[in-house]
Tab-separated table of C-alpha atoms and ligand atoms in Angstrom:
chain	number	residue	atom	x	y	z
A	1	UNK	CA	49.382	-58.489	18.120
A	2	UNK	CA	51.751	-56.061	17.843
A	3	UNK	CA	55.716	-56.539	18.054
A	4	UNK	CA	56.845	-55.933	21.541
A	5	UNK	CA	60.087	-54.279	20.791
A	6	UNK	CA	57.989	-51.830	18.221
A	7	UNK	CA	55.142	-51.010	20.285
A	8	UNK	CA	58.049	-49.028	22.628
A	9	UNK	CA	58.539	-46.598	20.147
A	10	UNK	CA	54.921	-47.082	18.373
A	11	UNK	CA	53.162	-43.420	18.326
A	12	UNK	CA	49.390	-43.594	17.420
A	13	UNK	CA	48.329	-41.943	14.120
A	14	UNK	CA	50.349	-40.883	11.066
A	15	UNK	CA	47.686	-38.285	9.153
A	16	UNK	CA	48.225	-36.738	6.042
A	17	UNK	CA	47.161	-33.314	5.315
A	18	UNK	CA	45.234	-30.718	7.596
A	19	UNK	CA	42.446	-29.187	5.664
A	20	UNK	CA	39.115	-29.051	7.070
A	21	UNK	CA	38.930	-32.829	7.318
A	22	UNK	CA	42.335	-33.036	8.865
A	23	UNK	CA	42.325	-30.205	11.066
A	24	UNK	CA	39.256	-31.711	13.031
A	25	UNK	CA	40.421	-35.471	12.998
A	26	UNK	CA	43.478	-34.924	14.436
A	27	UNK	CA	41.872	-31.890	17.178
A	28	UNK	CA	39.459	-34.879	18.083
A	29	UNK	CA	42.399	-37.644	18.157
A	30	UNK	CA	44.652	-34.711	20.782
A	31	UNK	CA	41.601	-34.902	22.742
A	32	UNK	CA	41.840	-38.559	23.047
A	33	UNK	CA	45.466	-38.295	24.657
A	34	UNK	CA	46.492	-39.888	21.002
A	35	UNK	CA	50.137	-39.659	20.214
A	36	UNK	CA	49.665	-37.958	16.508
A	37	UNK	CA	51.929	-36.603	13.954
A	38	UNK	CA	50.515	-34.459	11.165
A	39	UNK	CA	52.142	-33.808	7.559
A	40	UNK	CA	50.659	-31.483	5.693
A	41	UNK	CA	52.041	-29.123	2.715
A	42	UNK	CA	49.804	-26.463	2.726
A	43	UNK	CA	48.943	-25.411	-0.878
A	44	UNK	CA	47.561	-21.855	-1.892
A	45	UNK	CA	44.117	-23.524	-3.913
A	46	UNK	CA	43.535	-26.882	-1.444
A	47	UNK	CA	39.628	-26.825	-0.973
A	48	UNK	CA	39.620	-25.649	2.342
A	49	UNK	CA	41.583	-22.634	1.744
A	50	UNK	CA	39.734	-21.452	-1.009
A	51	UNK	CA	35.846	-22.533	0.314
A	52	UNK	CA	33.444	-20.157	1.181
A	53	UNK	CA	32.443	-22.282	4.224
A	54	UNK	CA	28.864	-22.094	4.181
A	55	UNK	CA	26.479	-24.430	5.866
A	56	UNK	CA	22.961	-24.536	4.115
A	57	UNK	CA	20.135	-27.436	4.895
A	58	UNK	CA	17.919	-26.301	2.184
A	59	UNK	CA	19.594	-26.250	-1.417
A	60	UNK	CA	19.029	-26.686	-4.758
A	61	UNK	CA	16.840	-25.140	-7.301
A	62	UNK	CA	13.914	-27.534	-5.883
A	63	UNK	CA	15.235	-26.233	-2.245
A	64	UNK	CA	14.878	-29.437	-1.066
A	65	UNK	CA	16.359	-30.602	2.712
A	66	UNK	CA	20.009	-31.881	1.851
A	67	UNK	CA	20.921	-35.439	2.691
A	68	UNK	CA	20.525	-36.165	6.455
A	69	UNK	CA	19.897	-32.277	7.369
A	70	UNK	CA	18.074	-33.474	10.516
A	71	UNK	CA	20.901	-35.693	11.652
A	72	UNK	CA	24.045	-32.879	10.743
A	73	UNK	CA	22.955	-30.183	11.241
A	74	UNK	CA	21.649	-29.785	14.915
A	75	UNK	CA	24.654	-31.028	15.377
A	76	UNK	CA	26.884	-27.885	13.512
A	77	UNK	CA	26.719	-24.930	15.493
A	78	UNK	CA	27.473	-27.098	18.578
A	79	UNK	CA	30.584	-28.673	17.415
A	80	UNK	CA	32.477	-25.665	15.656
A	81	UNK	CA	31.306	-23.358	18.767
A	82	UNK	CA	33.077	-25.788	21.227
A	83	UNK	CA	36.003	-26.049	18.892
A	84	UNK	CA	36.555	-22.265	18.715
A	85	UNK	CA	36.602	-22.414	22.685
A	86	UNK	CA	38.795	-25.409	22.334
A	87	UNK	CA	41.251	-23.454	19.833
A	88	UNK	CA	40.683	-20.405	21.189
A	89	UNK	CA	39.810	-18.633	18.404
A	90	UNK	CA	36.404	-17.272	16.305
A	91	UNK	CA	35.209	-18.588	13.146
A	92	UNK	CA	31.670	-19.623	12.962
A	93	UNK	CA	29.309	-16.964	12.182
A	94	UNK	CA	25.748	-18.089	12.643
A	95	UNK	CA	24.105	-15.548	10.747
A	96	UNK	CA	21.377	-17.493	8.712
A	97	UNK	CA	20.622	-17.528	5.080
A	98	UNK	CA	17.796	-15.809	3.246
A	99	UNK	CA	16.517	-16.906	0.334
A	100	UNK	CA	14.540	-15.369	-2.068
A	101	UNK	CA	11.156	-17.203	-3.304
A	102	UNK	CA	11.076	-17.036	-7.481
A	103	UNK	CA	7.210	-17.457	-7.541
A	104	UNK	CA	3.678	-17.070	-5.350
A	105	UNK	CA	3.671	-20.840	-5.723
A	106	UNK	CA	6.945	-21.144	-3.709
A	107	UNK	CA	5.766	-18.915	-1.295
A	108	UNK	CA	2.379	-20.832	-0.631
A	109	UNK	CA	4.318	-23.840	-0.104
A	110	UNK	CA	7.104	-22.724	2.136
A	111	UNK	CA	4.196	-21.246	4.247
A	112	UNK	CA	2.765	-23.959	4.381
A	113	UNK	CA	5.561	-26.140	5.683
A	114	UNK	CA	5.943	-23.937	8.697
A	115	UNK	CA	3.482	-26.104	10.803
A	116	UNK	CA	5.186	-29.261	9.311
A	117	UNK	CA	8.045	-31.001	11.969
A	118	UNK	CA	9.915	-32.067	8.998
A	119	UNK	CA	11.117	-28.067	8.189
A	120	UNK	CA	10.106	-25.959	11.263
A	121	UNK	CA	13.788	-26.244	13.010
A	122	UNK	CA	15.269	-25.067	9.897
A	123	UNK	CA	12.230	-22.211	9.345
A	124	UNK	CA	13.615	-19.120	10.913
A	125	UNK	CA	10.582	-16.802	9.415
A	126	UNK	CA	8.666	-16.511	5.693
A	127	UNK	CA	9.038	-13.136	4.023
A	128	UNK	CA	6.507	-12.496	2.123
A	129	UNK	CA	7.473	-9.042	0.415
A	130	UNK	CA	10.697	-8.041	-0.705
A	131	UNK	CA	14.025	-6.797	2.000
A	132	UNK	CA	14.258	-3.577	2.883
A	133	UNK	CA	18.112	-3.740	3.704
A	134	UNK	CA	19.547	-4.882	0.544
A	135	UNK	CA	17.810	-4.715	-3.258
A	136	UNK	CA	17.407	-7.868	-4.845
A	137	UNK	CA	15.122	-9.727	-6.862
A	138	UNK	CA	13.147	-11.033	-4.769
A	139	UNK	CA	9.401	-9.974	-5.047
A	140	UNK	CA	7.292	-12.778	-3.656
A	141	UNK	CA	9.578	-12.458	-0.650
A	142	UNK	CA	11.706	-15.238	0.798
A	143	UNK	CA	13.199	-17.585	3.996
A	144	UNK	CA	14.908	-16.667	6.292
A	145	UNK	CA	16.774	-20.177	7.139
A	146	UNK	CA	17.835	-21.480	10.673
A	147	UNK	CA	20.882	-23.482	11.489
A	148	UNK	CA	22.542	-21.759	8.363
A	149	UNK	CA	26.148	-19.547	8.238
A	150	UNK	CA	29.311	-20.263	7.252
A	151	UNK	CA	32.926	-21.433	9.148
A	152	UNK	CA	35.792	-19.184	8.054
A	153	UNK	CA	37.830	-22.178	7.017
A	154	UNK	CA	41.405	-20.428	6.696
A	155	UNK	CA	41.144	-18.746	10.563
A	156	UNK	CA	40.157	-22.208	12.230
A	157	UNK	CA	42.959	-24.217	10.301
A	158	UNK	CA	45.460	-21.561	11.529
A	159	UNK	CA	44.210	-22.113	15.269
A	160	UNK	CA	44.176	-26.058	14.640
A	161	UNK	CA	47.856	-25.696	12.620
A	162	UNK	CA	49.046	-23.429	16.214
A	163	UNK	CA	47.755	-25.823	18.587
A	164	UNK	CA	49.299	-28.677	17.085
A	165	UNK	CA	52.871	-26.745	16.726
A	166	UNK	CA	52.430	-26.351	19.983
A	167	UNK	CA	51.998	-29.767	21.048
A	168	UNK	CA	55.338	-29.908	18.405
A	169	UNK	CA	53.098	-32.795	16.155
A	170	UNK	CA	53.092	-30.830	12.879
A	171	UNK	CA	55.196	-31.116	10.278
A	172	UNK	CA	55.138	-28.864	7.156
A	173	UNK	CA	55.861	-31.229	4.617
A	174	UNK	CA	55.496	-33.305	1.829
A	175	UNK	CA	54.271	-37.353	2.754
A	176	UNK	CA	56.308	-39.043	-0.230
A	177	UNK	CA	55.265	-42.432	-0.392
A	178	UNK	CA	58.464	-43.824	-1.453
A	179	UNK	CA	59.234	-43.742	2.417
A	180	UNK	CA	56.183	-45.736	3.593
A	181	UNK	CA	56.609	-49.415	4.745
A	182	UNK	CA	53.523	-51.005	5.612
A	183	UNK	CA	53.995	-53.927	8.057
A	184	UNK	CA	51.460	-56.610	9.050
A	185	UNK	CA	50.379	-54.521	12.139
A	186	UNK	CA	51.629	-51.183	11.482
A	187	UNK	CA	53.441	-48.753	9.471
A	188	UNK	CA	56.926	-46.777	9.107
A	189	UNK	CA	57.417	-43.714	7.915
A	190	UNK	CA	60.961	-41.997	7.424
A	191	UNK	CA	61.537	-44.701	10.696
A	192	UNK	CA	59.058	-43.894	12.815
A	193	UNK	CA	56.535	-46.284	13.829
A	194	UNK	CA	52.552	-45.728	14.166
A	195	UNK	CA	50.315	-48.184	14.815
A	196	UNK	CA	47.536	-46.604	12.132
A	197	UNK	CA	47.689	-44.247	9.327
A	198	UNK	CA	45.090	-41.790	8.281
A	199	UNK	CA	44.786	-40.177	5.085
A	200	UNK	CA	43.030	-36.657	4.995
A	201	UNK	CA	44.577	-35.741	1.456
A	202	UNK	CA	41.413	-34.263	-0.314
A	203	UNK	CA	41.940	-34.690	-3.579
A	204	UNK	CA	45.182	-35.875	-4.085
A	205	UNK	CA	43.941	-39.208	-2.646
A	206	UNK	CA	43.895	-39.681	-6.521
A	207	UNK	CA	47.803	-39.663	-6.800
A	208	UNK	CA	48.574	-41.889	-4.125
A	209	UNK	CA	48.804	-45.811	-4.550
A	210	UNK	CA	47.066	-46.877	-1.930
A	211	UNK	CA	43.551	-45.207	-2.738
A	212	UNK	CA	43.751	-44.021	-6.131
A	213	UNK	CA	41.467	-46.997	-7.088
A	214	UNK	CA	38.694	-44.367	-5.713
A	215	UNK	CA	35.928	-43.233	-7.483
A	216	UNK	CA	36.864	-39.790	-6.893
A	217	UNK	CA	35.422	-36.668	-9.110
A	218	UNK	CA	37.335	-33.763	-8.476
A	219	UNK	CA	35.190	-30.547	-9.256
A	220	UNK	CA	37.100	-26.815	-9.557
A	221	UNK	CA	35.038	-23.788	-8.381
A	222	UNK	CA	35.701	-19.833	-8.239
A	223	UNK	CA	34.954	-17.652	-6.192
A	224	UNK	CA	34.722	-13.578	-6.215
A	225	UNK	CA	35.964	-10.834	-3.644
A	226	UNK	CA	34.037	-7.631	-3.900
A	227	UNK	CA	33.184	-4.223	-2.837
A	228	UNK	CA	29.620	-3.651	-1.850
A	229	UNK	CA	28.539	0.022	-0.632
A	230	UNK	CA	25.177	-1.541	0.804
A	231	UNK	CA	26.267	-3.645	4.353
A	232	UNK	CA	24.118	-7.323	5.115
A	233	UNK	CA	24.458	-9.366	7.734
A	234	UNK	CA	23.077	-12.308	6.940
A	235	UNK	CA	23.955	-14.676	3.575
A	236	UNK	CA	21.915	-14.211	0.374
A	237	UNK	CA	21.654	-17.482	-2.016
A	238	UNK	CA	19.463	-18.273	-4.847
A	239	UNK	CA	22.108	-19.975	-7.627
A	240	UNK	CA	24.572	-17.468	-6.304
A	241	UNK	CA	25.581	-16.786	-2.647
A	242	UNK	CA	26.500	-13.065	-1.101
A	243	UNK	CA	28.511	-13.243	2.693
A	244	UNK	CA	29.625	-10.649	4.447
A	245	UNK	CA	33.405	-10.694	4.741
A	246	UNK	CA	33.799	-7.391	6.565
A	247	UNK	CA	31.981	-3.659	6.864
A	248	UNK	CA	32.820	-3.310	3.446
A	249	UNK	CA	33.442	-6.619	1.593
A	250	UNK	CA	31.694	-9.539	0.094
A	251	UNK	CA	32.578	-12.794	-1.556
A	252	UNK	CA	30.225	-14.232	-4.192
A	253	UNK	CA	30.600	-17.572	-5.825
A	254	UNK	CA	30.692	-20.470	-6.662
A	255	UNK	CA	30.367	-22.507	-10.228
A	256	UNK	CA	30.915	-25.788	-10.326
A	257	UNK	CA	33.537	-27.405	-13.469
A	258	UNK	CA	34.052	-31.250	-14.015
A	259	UNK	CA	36.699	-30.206	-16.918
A	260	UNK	CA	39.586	-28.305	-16.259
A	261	UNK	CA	43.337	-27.804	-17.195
A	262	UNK	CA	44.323	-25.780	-14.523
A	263	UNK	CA	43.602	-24.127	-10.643
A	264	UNK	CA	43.629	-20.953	-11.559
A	265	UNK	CA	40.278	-18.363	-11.354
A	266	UNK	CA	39.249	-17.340	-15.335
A	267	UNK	CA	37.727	-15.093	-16.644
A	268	UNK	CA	34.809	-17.180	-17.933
A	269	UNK	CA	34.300	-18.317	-14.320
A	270	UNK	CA	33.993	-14.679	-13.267
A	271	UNK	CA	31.474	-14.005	-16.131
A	272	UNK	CA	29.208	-17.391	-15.195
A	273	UNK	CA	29.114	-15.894	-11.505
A	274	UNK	CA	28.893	-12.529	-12.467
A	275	UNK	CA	25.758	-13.201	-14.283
A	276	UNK	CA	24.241	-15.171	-11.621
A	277	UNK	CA	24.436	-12.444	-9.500
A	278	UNK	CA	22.725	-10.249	-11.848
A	279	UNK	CA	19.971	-12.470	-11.470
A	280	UNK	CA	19.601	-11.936	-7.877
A	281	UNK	CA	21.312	-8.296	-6.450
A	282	UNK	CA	20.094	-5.523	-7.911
A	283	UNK	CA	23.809	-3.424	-6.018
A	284	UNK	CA	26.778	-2.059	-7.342
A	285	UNK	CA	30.049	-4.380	-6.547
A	286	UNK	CA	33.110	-4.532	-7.548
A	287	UNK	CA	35.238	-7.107	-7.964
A	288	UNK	CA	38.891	-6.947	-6.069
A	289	UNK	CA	39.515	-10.861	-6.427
A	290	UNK	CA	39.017	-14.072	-7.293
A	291	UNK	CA	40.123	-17.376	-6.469
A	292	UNK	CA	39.695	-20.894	-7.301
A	293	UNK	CA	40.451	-24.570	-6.216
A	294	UNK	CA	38.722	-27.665	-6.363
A	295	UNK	CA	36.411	-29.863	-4.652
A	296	UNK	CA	37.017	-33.267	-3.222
A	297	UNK	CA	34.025	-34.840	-4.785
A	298	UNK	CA	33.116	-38.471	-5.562
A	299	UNK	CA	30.884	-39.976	-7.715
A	300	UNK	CA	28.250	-40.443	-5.658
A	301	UNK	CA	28.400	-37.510	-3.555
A	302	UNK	CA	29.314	-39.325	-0.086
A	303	UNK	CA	32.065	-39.106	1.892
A	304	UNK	CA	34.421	-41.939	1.331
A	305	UNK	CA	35.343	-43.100	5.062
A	306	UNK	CA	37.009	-45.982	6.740
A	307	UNK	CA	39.690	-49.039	6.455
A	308	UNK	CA	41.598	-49.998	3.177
A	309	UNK	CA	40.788	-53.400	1.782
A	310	UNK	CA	44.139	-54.895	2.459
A	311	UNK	CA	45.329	-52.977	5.250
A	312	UNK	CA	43.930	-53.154	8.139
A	313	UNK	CA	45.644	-49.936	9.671
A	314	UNK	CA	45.585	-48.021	6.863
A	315	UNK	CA	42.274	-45.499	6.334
A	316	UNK	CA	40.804	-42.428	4.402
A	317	UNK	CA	38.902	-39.894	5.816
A	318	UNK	CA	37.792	-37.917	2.481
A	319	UNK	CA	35.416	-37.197	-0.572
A	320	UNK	CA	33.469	-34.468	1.263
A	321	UNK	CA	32.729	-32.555	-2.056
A	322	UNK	CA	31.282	-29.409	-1.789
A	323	UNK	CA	29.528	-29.797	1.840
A	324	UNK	CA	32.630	-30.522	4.030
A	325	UNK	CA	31.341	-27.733	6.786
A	326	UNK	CA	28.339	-29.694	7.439
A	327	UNK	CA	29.492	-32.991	6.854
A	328	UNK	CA	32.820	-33.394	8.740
A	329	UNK	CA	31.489	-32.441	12.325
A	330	UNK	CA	28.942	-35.007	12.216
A	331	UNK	CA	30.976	-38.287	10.191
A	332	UNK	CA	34.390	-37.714	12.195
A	333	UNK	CA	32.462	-38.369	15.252
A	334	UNK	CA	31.506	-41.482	13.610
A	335	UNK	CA	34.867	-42.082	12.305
A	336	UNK	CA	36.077	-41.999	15.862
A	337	UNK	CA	33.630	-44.388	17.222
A	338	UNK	CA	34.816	-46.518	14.326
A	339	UNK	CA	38.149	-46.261	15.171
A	340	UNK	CA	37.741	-47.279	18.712
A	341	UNK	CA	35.184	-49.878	17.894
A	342	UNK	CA	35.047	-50.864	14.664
A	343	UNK	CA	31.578	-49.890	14.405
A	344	UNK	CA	29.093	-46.912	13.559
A	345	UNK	CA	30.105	-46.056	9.985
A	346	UNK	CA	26.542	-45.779	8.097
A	347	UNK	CA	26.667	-47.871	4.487
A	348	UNK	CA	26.532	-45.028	2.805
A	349	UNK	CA	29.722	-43.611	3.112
A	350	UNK	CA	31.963	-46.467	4.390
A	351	UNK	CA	34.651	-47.188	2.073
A	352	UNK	CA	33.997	-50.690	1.710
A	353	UNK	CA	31.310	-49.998	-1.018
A	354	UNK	CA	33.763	-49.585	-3.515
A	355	UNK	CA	35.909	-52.647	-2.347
A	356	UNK	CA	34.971	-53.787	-5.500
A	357	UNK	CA	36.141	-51.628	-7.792
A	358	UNK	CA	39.881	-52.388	-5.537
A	359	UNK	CA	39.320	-55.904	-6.371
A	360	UNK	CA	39.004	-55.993	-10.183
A	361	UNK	CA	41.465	-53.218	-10.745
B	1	LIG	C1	35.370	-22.808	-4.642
B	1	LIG	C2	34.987	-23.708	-3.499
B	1	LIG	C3	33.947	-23.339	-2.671
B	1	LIG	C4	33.570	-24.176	-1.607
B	1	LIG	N1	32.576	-23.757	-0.777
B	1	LIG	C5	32.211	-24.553	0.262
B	1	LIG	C6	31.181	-24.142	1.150
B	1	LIG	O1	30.619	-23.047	1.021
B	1	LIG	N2	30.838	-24.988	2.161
B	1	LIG	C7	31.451	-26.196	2.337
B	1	LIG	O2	31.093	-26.937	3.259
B	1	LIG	N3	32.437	-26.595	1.516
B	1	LIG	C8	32.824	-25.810	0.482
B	1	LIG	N4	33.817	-26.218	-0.353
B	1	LIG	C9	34.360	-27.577	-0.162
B	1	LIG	C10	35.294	-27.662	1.031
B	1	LIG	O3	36.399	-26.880	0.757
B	1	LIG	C11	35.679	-29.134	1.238
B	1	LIG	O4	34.542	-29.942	1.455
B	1	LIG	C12	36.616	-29.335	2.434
B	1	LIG	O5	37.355	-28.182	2.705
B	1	LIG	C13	37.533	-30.503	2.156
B	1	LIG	O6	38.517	-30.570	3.136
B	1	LIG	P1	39.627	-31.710	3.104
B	1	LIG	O7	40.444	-31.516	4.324
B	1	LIG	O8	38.982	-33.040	2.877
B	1	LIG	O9	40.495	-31.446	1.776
B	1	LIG	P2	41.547	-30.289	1.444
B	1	LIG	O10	41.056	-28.991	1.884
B	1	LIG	O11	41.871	-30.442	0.001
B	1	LIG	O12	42.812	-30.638	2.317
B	1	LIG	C14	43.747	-31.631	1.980
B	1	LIG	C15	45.083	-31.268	2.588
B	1	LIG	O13	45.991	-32.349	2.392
B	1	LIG	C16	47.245	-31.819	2.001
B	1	LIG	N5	47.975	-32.844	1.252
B	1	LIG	C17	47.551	-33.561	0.193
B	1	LIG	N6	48.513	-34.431	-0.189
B	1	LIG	C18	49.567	-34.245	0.651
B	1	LIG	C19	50.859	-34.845	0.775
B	1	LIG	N7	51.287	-35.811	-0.049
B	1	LIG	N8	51.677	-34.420	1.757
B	1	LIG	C20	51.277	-33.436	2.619
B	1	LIG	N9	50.056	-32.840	2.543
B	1	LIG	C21	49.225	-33.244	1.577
B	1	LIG	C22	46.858	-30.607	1.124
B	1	LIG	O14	47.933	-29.705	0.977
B	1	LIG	C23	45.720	-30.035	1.953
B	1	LIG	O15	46.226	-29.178	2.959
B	1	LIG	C24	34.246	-25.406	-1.403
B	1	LIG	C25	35.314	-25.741	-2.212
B	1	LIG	C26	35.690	-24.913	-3.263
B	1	LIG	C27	36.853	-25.304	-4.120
């Protein structure tokens, strides 16, 4: 039960940071009629700012279906298409992937799987000789795939961070944990009460106290900025991905580093892409930019979702790696049912499978 004379001044959620995972989670909790504040210190290299954005159901050398593909992604294009009415604003681009086949034998089997249920939503058509548009390498053809594109990342947190300073619960700055007081039934911050606290930190969930027990893996990746004279409109990937920016731009990335010292785009980075890309276009670029930041990955490769061990009003709302686009639409909807309820998380990625590692810390 909460403390009568608190619960006057009690506002709903305290959330830290708006990045992808933020952004949505706090658009969803507005919806609500939740009262929300939302502290976030924008960085230049956070994951969202620096992500490509792309949403892919077949991956993978193997191109295999990626975890759950039939559950998240039918449910993609919906959700970021409402939100850009919502926000007012446009940043999804459903524009589909093509990838190229590297043998006969790939070929043969994609064709094949275009009469099985399992694949067909995600089969937009089989290619089987190379694309006119563009040259790559790509001789036994390719797929073109369905439910694929990418979410410009930076224009839909700049609608979410608008909307929000319009409803005047945004705050551009630091949370500093020195002025958090966790009660029984709620929490302070700099002397405001909320009944719940979410954390949507990304990777800094590592430098905080109350969840830096995590199994969290964080990985850095660059991406490129380039000038292409030939125009495509759809995304090329095959160990590399090409997306349209604008009538003359591309960005190509990524590469994926468990070790690093710093944020900051190198020049080896550039040559591992570079080469890649080699691999696969058979254009002219050149290169205008690069960028880097790094991934909020876990062990595992599952979100990390739900309640703190201790606290019962305390949560995370994190560890969505390299796949946040697809991931968050889907697993803050369950979030939210969780909230209310305090059911609907799947196993998988509820927190409370690493409520052992909290315990023998
Ligand atoms: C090179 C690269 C390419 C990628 N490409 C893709 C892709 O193609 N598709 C895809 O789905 N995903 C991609 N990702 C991953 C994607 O960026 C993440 O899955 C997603 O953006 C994570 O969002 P987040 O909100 O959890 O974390 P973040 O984006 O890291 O956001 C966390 C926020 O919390 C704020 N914060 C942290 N601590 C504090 C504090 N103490 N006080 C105030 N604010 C704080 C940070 O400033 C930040 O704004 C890529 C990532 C990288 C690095």
């Amino acid at each position: 039960m909460v403390n009568h004379k608190i619960s006057e001044y009690l506002k709903d959620y305290l959330i830290i940071g708006h990045g992808l995972a933020g952004a949505v989670l706090s658009q969803q909790l507005l919806e609500k009629q939740q009262q929300i504040t939302v502290l976030d210190l924008p960085t230049s290299n956070h994951s969202s700012s620096v992500a490509a954005g792309l949403y892919n159901p077949v991956t993978g050398r193997k191109m295999v279906k990626t975890w759950m593909a039939d559950e998240l992604f039918p449910v993609i294009e919906p959700f970021y298409r409402q939100l850009e009415q919502h926000l007012n604003s446009s940043f999804l681009l459903d524009i589909g992937i093509y990838r190229p086949f590297v043998s006969f034998e790939e070929q043969n089997d994609w064709d094949a799987k275009q009469s099985d249920d399992k694949y067909t939503p995600f089969i937009k058509s089989i290619r089987k000789k190379n694309l006119d548009s563009v040259s790559l390498h790509d001789p036994f053809g390719g797929i073109h795939l369905n439910h694929a594109g990418f979410v410009k990342i930076p224009q839909l947190l700049r609608a979410s961070r608008a909307a929000l300073i319009q409803a005047h619960v945004c705050e551009e700055k630091y949370f500093d944990q020195s002025q958090l007081k966790i009660k029984s039934d709620h929490i302070t911050y700099e002397n405001i009460a909320y009944r719940r606290l979410i954390f949507c930190n990304g990777i800094e969930a590592l430098q905080t106290e109350l969840f830096g027990w995590l199994p969290m893996h964080p990985v850095k990746g660059e991406i490129l900025k380039a000038k292409m004279g030939k125009k495509i409109t759809t995304i090329l990937n095959r160990g590399v991905f090409i997306l349209p920016l604008d009538h003359e731009h591309v960005r190509i990335g990524s590469n994926y580093q468990n070790h690093f010292d710093n944020i900051l785009p190198t020049e080896k980075g550039k040559e591992e892409i570079l080469q890649r890309l080699n691999g696969v276009l058979n254009e002219p670029v050149t290169i205008v930019d690069s960028t880097a930041g790094v991934r909020p990955a876990t062990k595992d490769r599952r979100p990390i979702i739900g309640k703190h061990p201790e606290y019962e009003h305390i949560y995370i709302f994190n560890g969505f790696g390299s796949k946040g686009v697809s991931l968050i639409p889907y697993f803050s909807k369950q979030f939210m049912t969780y909230l209310e309820t305090e059911n609907g998380l799947i196993h998988d990625v509820n927190v409370s499978r690493y409520y052992k590692a909290y315990n023998s810390r």
